Amino acid sequence: MSDQEIKTEEAAPAEEAPQAEEKAVDEVKTEEAVEEEVKEEESEDEVEYECPEEFNTREEMCKMFVGGLDKTTTDEEFKELFAEHGEIKDFIIIRKENSKSDRLFGFITFAQCDDLERCLLKRPHNYKSKELDVKRAVPKSSGNDEQGHYKVKKLHVANLPPDFKVKTLRRYLKARHSEEFGKIEDINFLTKEEGGKTVNKGFGFINVSTEDFADRIAIGENKFTLDNNALRISKAKPRSQGGFRGGRGGGNFNNYGNYGGGYNQNQYNQYDGGFGYGGGYGYGGYGGYGGAYGGYGGYAYQGGRGGGNSRYKPY
């Protein structure tokens, strides 16, 4: 072998060295990127929860349904039954004239929305040797009366901008909805390729740990603004109803029938509607109200802050 060939072989490793160094640098960058992602996830976990004051002023965030009450239950007994769970702002037992049923139902409104959540976590609640049917009072959804009553853990988020980040939404929700009441398991935005980059299609899904937590977020975040973007969250349609897909939800909330914005919280006899408990809950059997609690049709009731006779109008 000539001296020239020997020199060429000796030089080969030196030519490969820059490539090896570049590969090593790339691996370091990859490790740094992973570490950065982990740090970002950890920072998300450090979001401090504080119940938004607006939640405590929104009736639909603080109202609880109670079914299975003995017909001899008095208004004060009803109130005292849940007084240990927090300050009660309002309470009412719905009573139908000449009813042959031995069961009644009513509503409790807490002063603090988180007291409602903690009360739900302490189920079952029993009274006079019977377990009560206790759950959040879920308002009807405008445009789809059944949507508010879907029993799901999947939520639909709409109106996402093309470059909106999952972590932004996650931090927002964790700051407003405590992990004491449930967890956000994952958030997925549907994406597409556009102009050589990946962008959001405009909607996505949120999976949470419990149906109660899904109710809380769907009601509390039906319409909200985040980073100057008007977003919407609603319950995703279950597969039994034709596949998971979210409706627009929200909309015209008037009185108890649709529940929300125009709600007169001072006088029950001002309501032109009823809670309209149809769809997934199937509350038939209480006081002969049919397949659901909606459509009281002029039934008399007593209760709430000392009671008094009044009547529901049909809706």
Short mmCIF file of C-alpha atoms in Angstrom, two decimals:
data_model
loop_
_atom_site.label_atom_id
_atom_site.label_comp_id
_atom_site.label_asym_id
_atom_site.label_seq_id
_atom_site.Cartn_x
_atom_site.Cartn_y
_atom_site.Cartn_z
CA MET A 1 0.00 0.00 0.00
CA SER A 2 1.33 3.41 -0.98
CA ASP A 3 1.96 6.26 1.43
CA GLN A 4 -0.81 8.26 -0.31
CA GLU A 5 -3.44 5.52 0.28
CA ILE A 6 -2.45 5.28 3.93
CA LYS A 7 -2.88 9.05 4.39
CA THR A 8 -6.31 8.93 2.71
CA GLU A 9 -7.54 6.19 5.10
CA GLU A 10 -6.22 8.10 8.09
CA ALA A 11 -8.06 11.26 7.00
CA ALA A 12 -11.46 9.56 6.61
CA PRO A 13 -12.44 9.67 10.30
CA ALA A 14 -11.70 13.37 10.39
CA GLU A 15 -14.20 13.97 7.55
CA GLU A 16 -16.92 12.03 9.45
CA ALA A 17 -16.33 13.95 12.68
CA PRO A 18 -18.40 17.06 11.74
CA GLN A 19 -21.36 14.84 10.83
CA ALA A 20 -21.11 13.02 14.15
CA GLU A 21 -20.94 16.33 15.99
CA GLU A 22 -24.01 17.61 14.13
CA LYS A 23 -25.93 14.44 15.04
CA ALA A 24 -24.93 14.82 18.68
CA VAL A 25 -26.08 18.45 18.65
CA ASP A 26 -29.42 17.41 17.12
CA GLU A 27 -29.89 14.80 19.84
CA VAL A 28 -29.16 17.39 22.50
CA LYS A 29 -31.67 19.75 20.89
CA THR A 30 -34.27 16.97 20.84
CA GLU A 31 -33.66 16.23 24.52
CA GLU A 32 -33.92 19.94 25.32
CA ALA A 33 -37.19 20.17 23.38
CA VAL A 34 -38.63 17.24 25.35
CA GLU A 35 -37.49 18.78 28.62
CA GLU A 36 -39.07 22.08 27.59
CA GLU A 37 -42.38 20.34 26.85
CA VAL A 38 -42.25 18.63 30.24
CA LYS A 39 -41.59 21.98 31.94
CA GLU A 40 -44.54 23.54 30.09
CA GLU A 41 -46.80 20.69 31.19
CA GLU A 42 -45.60 21.07 34.77
CA SER A 43 -46.25 24.80 34.62
CA GLU A 44 -49.81 24.05 33.51
CA ASP A 45 -50.26 21.89 36.59
CA GLU A 46 -49.22 24.85 38.74
CA VAL A 47 -52.18 26.98 37.64
CA GLU A 48 -53.90 28.35 40.74
CA TYR A 49 -57.64 27.78 40.93
CA GLU A 50 -59.99 30.53 41.99
CA CYS A 51 -63.74 30.26 41.50
CA PRO A 52 -64.82 33.10 39.20
CA GLU A 53 -67.06 35.52 41.09
CA GLU A 54 -69.44 35.50 38.15
CA PHE A 55 -70.19 31.82 38.82
CA ASN A 56 -71.64 32.70 42.21
CA THR A 57 -74.01 35.23 40.65
CA ARG A 58 -75.20 32.91 37.89
CA GLU A 59 -78.21 30.95 39.09
CA GLU A 60 -77.55 28.02 36.77
CA MET A 61 -74.12 27.48 38.34
CA CYS A 62 -75.52 27.19 41.86
CA LYS A 63 -78.83 25.34 41.43
CA MET A 64 -79.35 21.70 42.40
CA PHE A 65 -82.22 19.32 41.66
CA VAL A 66 -83.51 17.05 44.44
CA GLY A 67 -85.96 14.27 43.63
CA GLY A 68 -87.58 11.53 45.69
CA LEU A 69 -88.74 13.73 48.56
CA ASP A 70 -91.40 12.31 50.84
CA LYS A 71 -94.67 14.18 50.29
CA THR A 72 -94.78 15.15 53.98
CA THR A 73 -91.48 17.04 53.69
CA THR A 74 -91.84 20.67 54.78
CA ASP A 75 -89.99 23.57 53.21
CA GLU A 76 -87.86 24.13 56.30
CA GLU A 77 -86.99 20.44 56.54
CA PHE A 78 -85.94 20.55 52.90
CA LYS A 79 -83.70 23.55 53.49
CA GLU A 80 -82.14 22.13 56.65
CA LEU A 81 -81.39 18.87 54.86
CA PHE A 82 -78.70 20.62 52.80
CA ALA A 83 -77.82 23.58 55.05
CA GLU A 84 -74.66 21.84 56.30
CA HIS A 85 -73.20 21.93 52.78
CA GLY A 86 -73.17 25.72 52.47
CA GLU A 87 -75.26 28.86 52.56
CA ILE A 88 -78.59 28.36 50.81
CA LYS A 89 -79.83 31.35 48.89
CA ASP A 90 -83.12 29.88 47.73
CA PHE A 91 -85.15 26.66 47.96
CA ILE A 92 -88.45 25.35 46.67
CA ILE A 93 -90.49 22.13 46.69
CA ILE A 94 -92.73 21.63 43.66
CA ARG A 95 -96.19 20.45 44.72
CA LYS A 96 -98.93 19.30 42.35
CA GLU A 97 -102.52 19.73 43.46
CA ASN A 98 -104.41 16.50 44.05
CA SER A 99 -101.38 14.37 43.25
CA LYS A 100 -101.60 10.72 44.24
CA SER A 101 -97.84 10.28 44.13
CA ASP A 102 -95.90 9.92 47.37
CA ARG A 103 -92.82 11.61 45.87
CA LEU A 104 -92.00 15.28 45.41
CA PHE A 105 -89.04 17.13 43.96
CA GLY A 106 -87.50 20.53 44.51
CA PHE A 107 -84.54 22.82 43.91
CA ILE A 108 -81.81 24.14 46.18
CA THR A 109 -79.80 27.23 45.19
CA PHE A 110 -76.50 27.68 46.98
CA ALA A 111 -74.85 31.07 47.46
CA GLN A 112 -71.52 29.63 46.28
CA CYS A 113 -71.23 27.39 43.24
CA ASP A 114 -68.42 25.34 44.80
CA ASP A 115 -70.73 24.39 47.68
CA LEU A 116 -72.99 22.75 45.11
CA GLU A 117 -70.05 20.76 43.75
CA ARG A 118 -69.02 19.57 47.20
CA CYS A 119 -72.60 18.59 47.99
CA LEU A 120 -72.67 16.43 44.85
CA LEU A 121 -69.39 14.79 45.83
CA LYS A 122 -70.96 13.73 49.15
CA ARG A 123 -73.72 11.69 47.56
CA PRO A 124 -75.68 9.62 48.38
CA HIS A 125 -78.01 11.86 50.38
CA ASN A 126 -80.75 10.12 52.35
CA TYR A 127 -83.89 11.42 54.00
CA LYS A 128 -86.53 9.48 55.91
CA SER A 129 -84.83 6.18 55.05
CA LYS A 130 -84.85 6.92 51.32
CA GLU A 131 -81.99 7.84 49.00
CA LEU A 132 -82.67 11.12 47.23
CA ASP A 133 -82.07 11.79 43.56
CA VAL A 134 -79.57 14.67 43.79
CA LYS A 135 -77.89 16.25 40.76
CA ARG A 136 -77.09 19.56 39.14
CA ALA A 137 -80.11 21.37 37.69
CA VAL A 138 -79.09 21.41 34.03
CA PRO A 139 -80.77 24.12 31.92
CA LYS A 140 -82.21 23.42 28.51
CA SER A 141 -80.05 24.28 25.50
CA SER A 142 -81.43 26.69 22.95
CA GLY A 143 -81.98 24.96 19.63
CA ASN A 144 -81.58 21.46 21.14
CA ASP A 145 -83.56 20.82 24.30
CA GLU A 146 -81.95 17.41 24.79
CA GLN A 147 -78.35 18.56 24.51
CA GLY A 148 -78.13 19.95 28.04
CA HIS A 149 -79.17 16.56 29.42
CA TYR A 150 -76.69 14.34 27.61
CA LYS A 151 -74.86 12.20 30.17
CA VAL A 152 -71.35 12.46 28.74
CA LYS A 153 -67.75 13.16 29.69
CA LYS A 154 -66.87 14.60 26.28
CA LEU A 155 -67.24 18.29 25.43
CA HIS A 156 -67.15 20.10 22.11
CA VAL A 157 -65.22 23.38 21.76
CA ALA A 158 -66.02 25.62 18.80
CA ASN A 159 -64.79 28.78 17.04
CA LEU A 160 -61.08 27.97 17.48
CA PRO A 161 -58.70 30.27 15.54
CA PRO A 162 -56.22 28.52 13.20
CA ASP A 163 -53.23 29.02 15.52
CA PHE A 164 -54.95 28.66 18.91
CA LYS A 165 -53.00 26.48 21.38
CA VAL A 166 -54.30 23.59 23.49
CA LYS A 167 -52.25 24.73 26.48
CA THR A 168 -53.96 28.14 26.42
CA LEU A 169 -57.38 26.56 26.77
CA ARG A 170 -56.15 24.06 29.35
CA ARG A 171 -54.71 26.77 31.59
CA TYR A 172 -57.90 28.82 31.30
CA LEU A 173 -60.12 25.89 32.31
CA LYS A 174 -57.89 24.73 35.16
CA ALA A 175 -57.87 28.24 36.62
CA ARG A 176 -61.70 28.28 36.69
CA HIS A 177 -62.60 24.65 37.45
CA SER A 178 -60.88 22.97 40.39
CA GLU A 179 -59.45 19.46 40.19
CA GLU A 180 -61.26 18.89 43.48
CA PHE A 181 -64.41 18.48 41.37
CA GLY A 182 -62.97 16.71 38.33
CA LYS A 183 -60.06 16.53 35.93
CA ILE A 184 -59.44 17.55 32.36
CA GLU A 185 -58.04 14.34 30.93
CA ASP A 186 -57.16 15.59 27.46
CA ILE A 187 -57.91 18.27 24.90
CA ASN A 188 -57.71 17.58 21.17
CA PHE A 189 -58.06 20.15 18.39
CA LEU A 190 -58.79 18.81 14.92
CA THR A 191 -56.20 20.08 12.45
CA LYS A 192 -55.50 20.28 8.73
CA GLU A 193 -52.61 21.19 6.44
CA GLU A 194 -52.91 24.66 4.96
CA GLY A 195 -50.27 26.80 3.30
CA GLY A 196 -47.53 24.37 4.24
CA LYS A 197 -48.36 24.34 7.96
CA THR A 198 -50.71 22.63 10.38
CA VAL A 199 -53.67 24.74 11.54
CA ASN A 200 -56.85 24.15 13.53
CA LYS A 201 -60.03 23.25 11.68
CA GLY A 202 -61.96 25.41 14.13
CA PHE A 203 -63.21 22.87 16.64
CA GLY A 204 -62.06 20.15 18.99
CA PHE A 205 -62.97 17.96 21.95
CA ILE A 206 -62.32 17.94 25.69
CA ASN A 207 -62.48 14.74 27.75
CA VAL A 208 -63.13 15.11 31.48
CA SER A 209 -63.27 12.64 34.35
CA THR A 210 -66.96 12.82 35.35
CA GLU A 211 -70.36 13.72 33.96
CA ASP A 212 -70.85 16.25 36.77
CA PHE A 213 -67.63 18.01 35.77
CA ALA A 214 -68.76 18.04 32.14
CA ASP A 215 -72.01 19.70 33.25
CA ARG A 216 -70.11 22.35 35.20
CA ILE A 217 -67.82 23.30 32.31
CA ALA A 218 -70.56 23.16 29.66
CA ILE A 219 -72.76 25.52 31.68
CA GLY A 220 -70.00 27.79 32.95
CA GLU A 221 -68.16 28.12 29.63
CA ASN A 222 -71.06 28.03 27.20
CA LYS A 223 -69.82 31.34 25.80
CA PHE A 224 -66.55 32.97 26.79
CA THR A 225 -63.75 35.13 25.46
CA LEU A 226 -60.12 34.02 25.65
CA ASP A 227 -57.25 36.03 24.17
CA ASN A 228 -59.83 38.13 22.29
CA ASN A 229 -61.40 35.02 20.76
CA ALA A 230 -65.11 34.29 21.28
CA LEU A 231 -65.27 30.54 22.02
CA ARG A 232 -68.05 28.12 22.90
CA ILE A 233 -68.12 24.85 24.82
CA SER A 234 -71.06 22.44 24.82
CA LYS A 235 -71.68 18.76 25.44
CA ALA A 236 -70.68 16.50 22.58
CA LYS A 237 -73.48 14.43 21.13
CA PRO A 238 -73.14 10.81 22.34
CA ARG A 239 -72.83 7.96 19.88
CA SER A 240 -76.25 6.66 20.92
CA GLN A 241 -77.63 9.91 19.51
CA GLY A 242 -75.71 9.68 16.25
CA GLY A 243 -72.06 10.12 17.17
CA PHE A 244 -69.98 12.52 19.24
CA ARG A 245 -70.49 15.95 17.85
CA GLY A 246 -71.09 19.21 19.62
CA GLY A 247 -73.96 21.57 19.00
CA ARG A 248 -73.87 25.30 19.19
CA GLY A 249 -75.66 25.33 22.53
CA GLY A 250 -76.21 28.49 24.49
CA GLY A 251 -78.44 31.16 23.09
CA ASN A 252 -81.70 32.53 24.37
CA PHE A 253 -81.98 31.79 28.09
CA ASN A 254 -85.21 33.15 29.48
CA ASN A 255 -86.59 32.30 32.90
CA TYR A 256 -86.65 28.74 34.25
CA GLY A 257 -87.77 27.24 30.93
CA ASN A 258 -84.52 28.02 29.15
CA TYR A 259 -82.63 29.27 32.17
CA GLY A 260 -80.01 31.98 32.30
CA GLY A 261 -79.80 35.59 31.16
CA GLY A 262 -83.34 36.88 31.67
CA TYR A 263 -83.97 34.86 34.80
CA ASN A 264 -85.99 36.74 37.43
CA GLN A 265 -84.51 35.39 40.65
CA ASN A 266 -86.85 37.21 43.00
CA GLN A 267 -90.34 35.89 42.24
CA TYR A 268 -91.12 32.35 41.17
CA ASN A 269 -94.53 33.42 39.88
CA GLN A 270 -92.88 35.54 37.18
CA TYR A 271 -91.67 32.52 35.25
CA ASP A 272 -93.25 31.81 31.90
CA GLY A 273 -91.45 28.49 31.68
CA GLY A 274 -90.37 25.49 33.63
CA PHE A 275 -87.06 23.76 34.05
CA GLY A 276 -87.99 21.43 31.23
CA TYR A 277 -86.22 18.34 32.49
CA GLY A 278 -86.47 16.21 29.40
CA GLY A 279 -83.95 14.24 27.44
CA GLY A 280 -81.38 12.10 29.18
CA TYR A 281 -82.49 12.45 32.79
CA GLY A 282 -85.96 10.93 32.38
CA TYR A 283 -87.50 12.20 35.60
CA GLY A 284 -90.88 10.55 35.05
CA GLY A 285 -92.81 9.38 38.08
CA TYR A 286 -92.40 12.33 40.44
CA GLY A 287 -95.87 13.61 41.18
CA GLY A 288 -97.23 12.35 37.86
CA TYR A 289 -95.44 14.94 35.77
CA GLY A 290 -95.12 12.61 32.83
CA GLY A 291 -91.87 11.61 31.18
CA ALA A 292 -90.07 14.73 32.34
CA TYR A 293 -90.42 17.59 34.76
CA GLY A 294 -91.10 20.13 32.05
CA GLY A 295 -94.54 21.49 31.24
CA TYR A 296 -95.96 22.11 34.67
CA GLY A 297 -99.09 23.44 33.01
CA GLY A 298 -100.40 25.54 35.89
CA TYR A 299 -99.66 23.18 38.77
CA ALA A 300 -99.65 24.96 42.12
CA TYR A 301 -96.62 24.86 44.36
CA GLN A 302 -95.42 26.18 47.68
CA GLY A 303 -91.95 26.88 48.91
CA GLY A 304 -88.87 29.02 48.83
CA ARG A 305 -88.11 31.67 51.40
CA GLY A 306 -91.29 31.13 53.38
CA GLY A 307 -93.34 29.75 50.50
CA GLY A 308 -96.60 31.08 49.18
CA ASN A 309 -99.01 29.80 46.57
CA SER A 310 -98.40 30.50 42.93
CA ARG A 311 -98.67 28.75 39.62
CA TYR A 312 -96.43 27.74 36.79
CA LYS A 313 -97.56 28.71 33.35
CA PRO A 314 -97.25 26.11 30.57
CA TYR A 315 -94.39 26.49 28.11
#
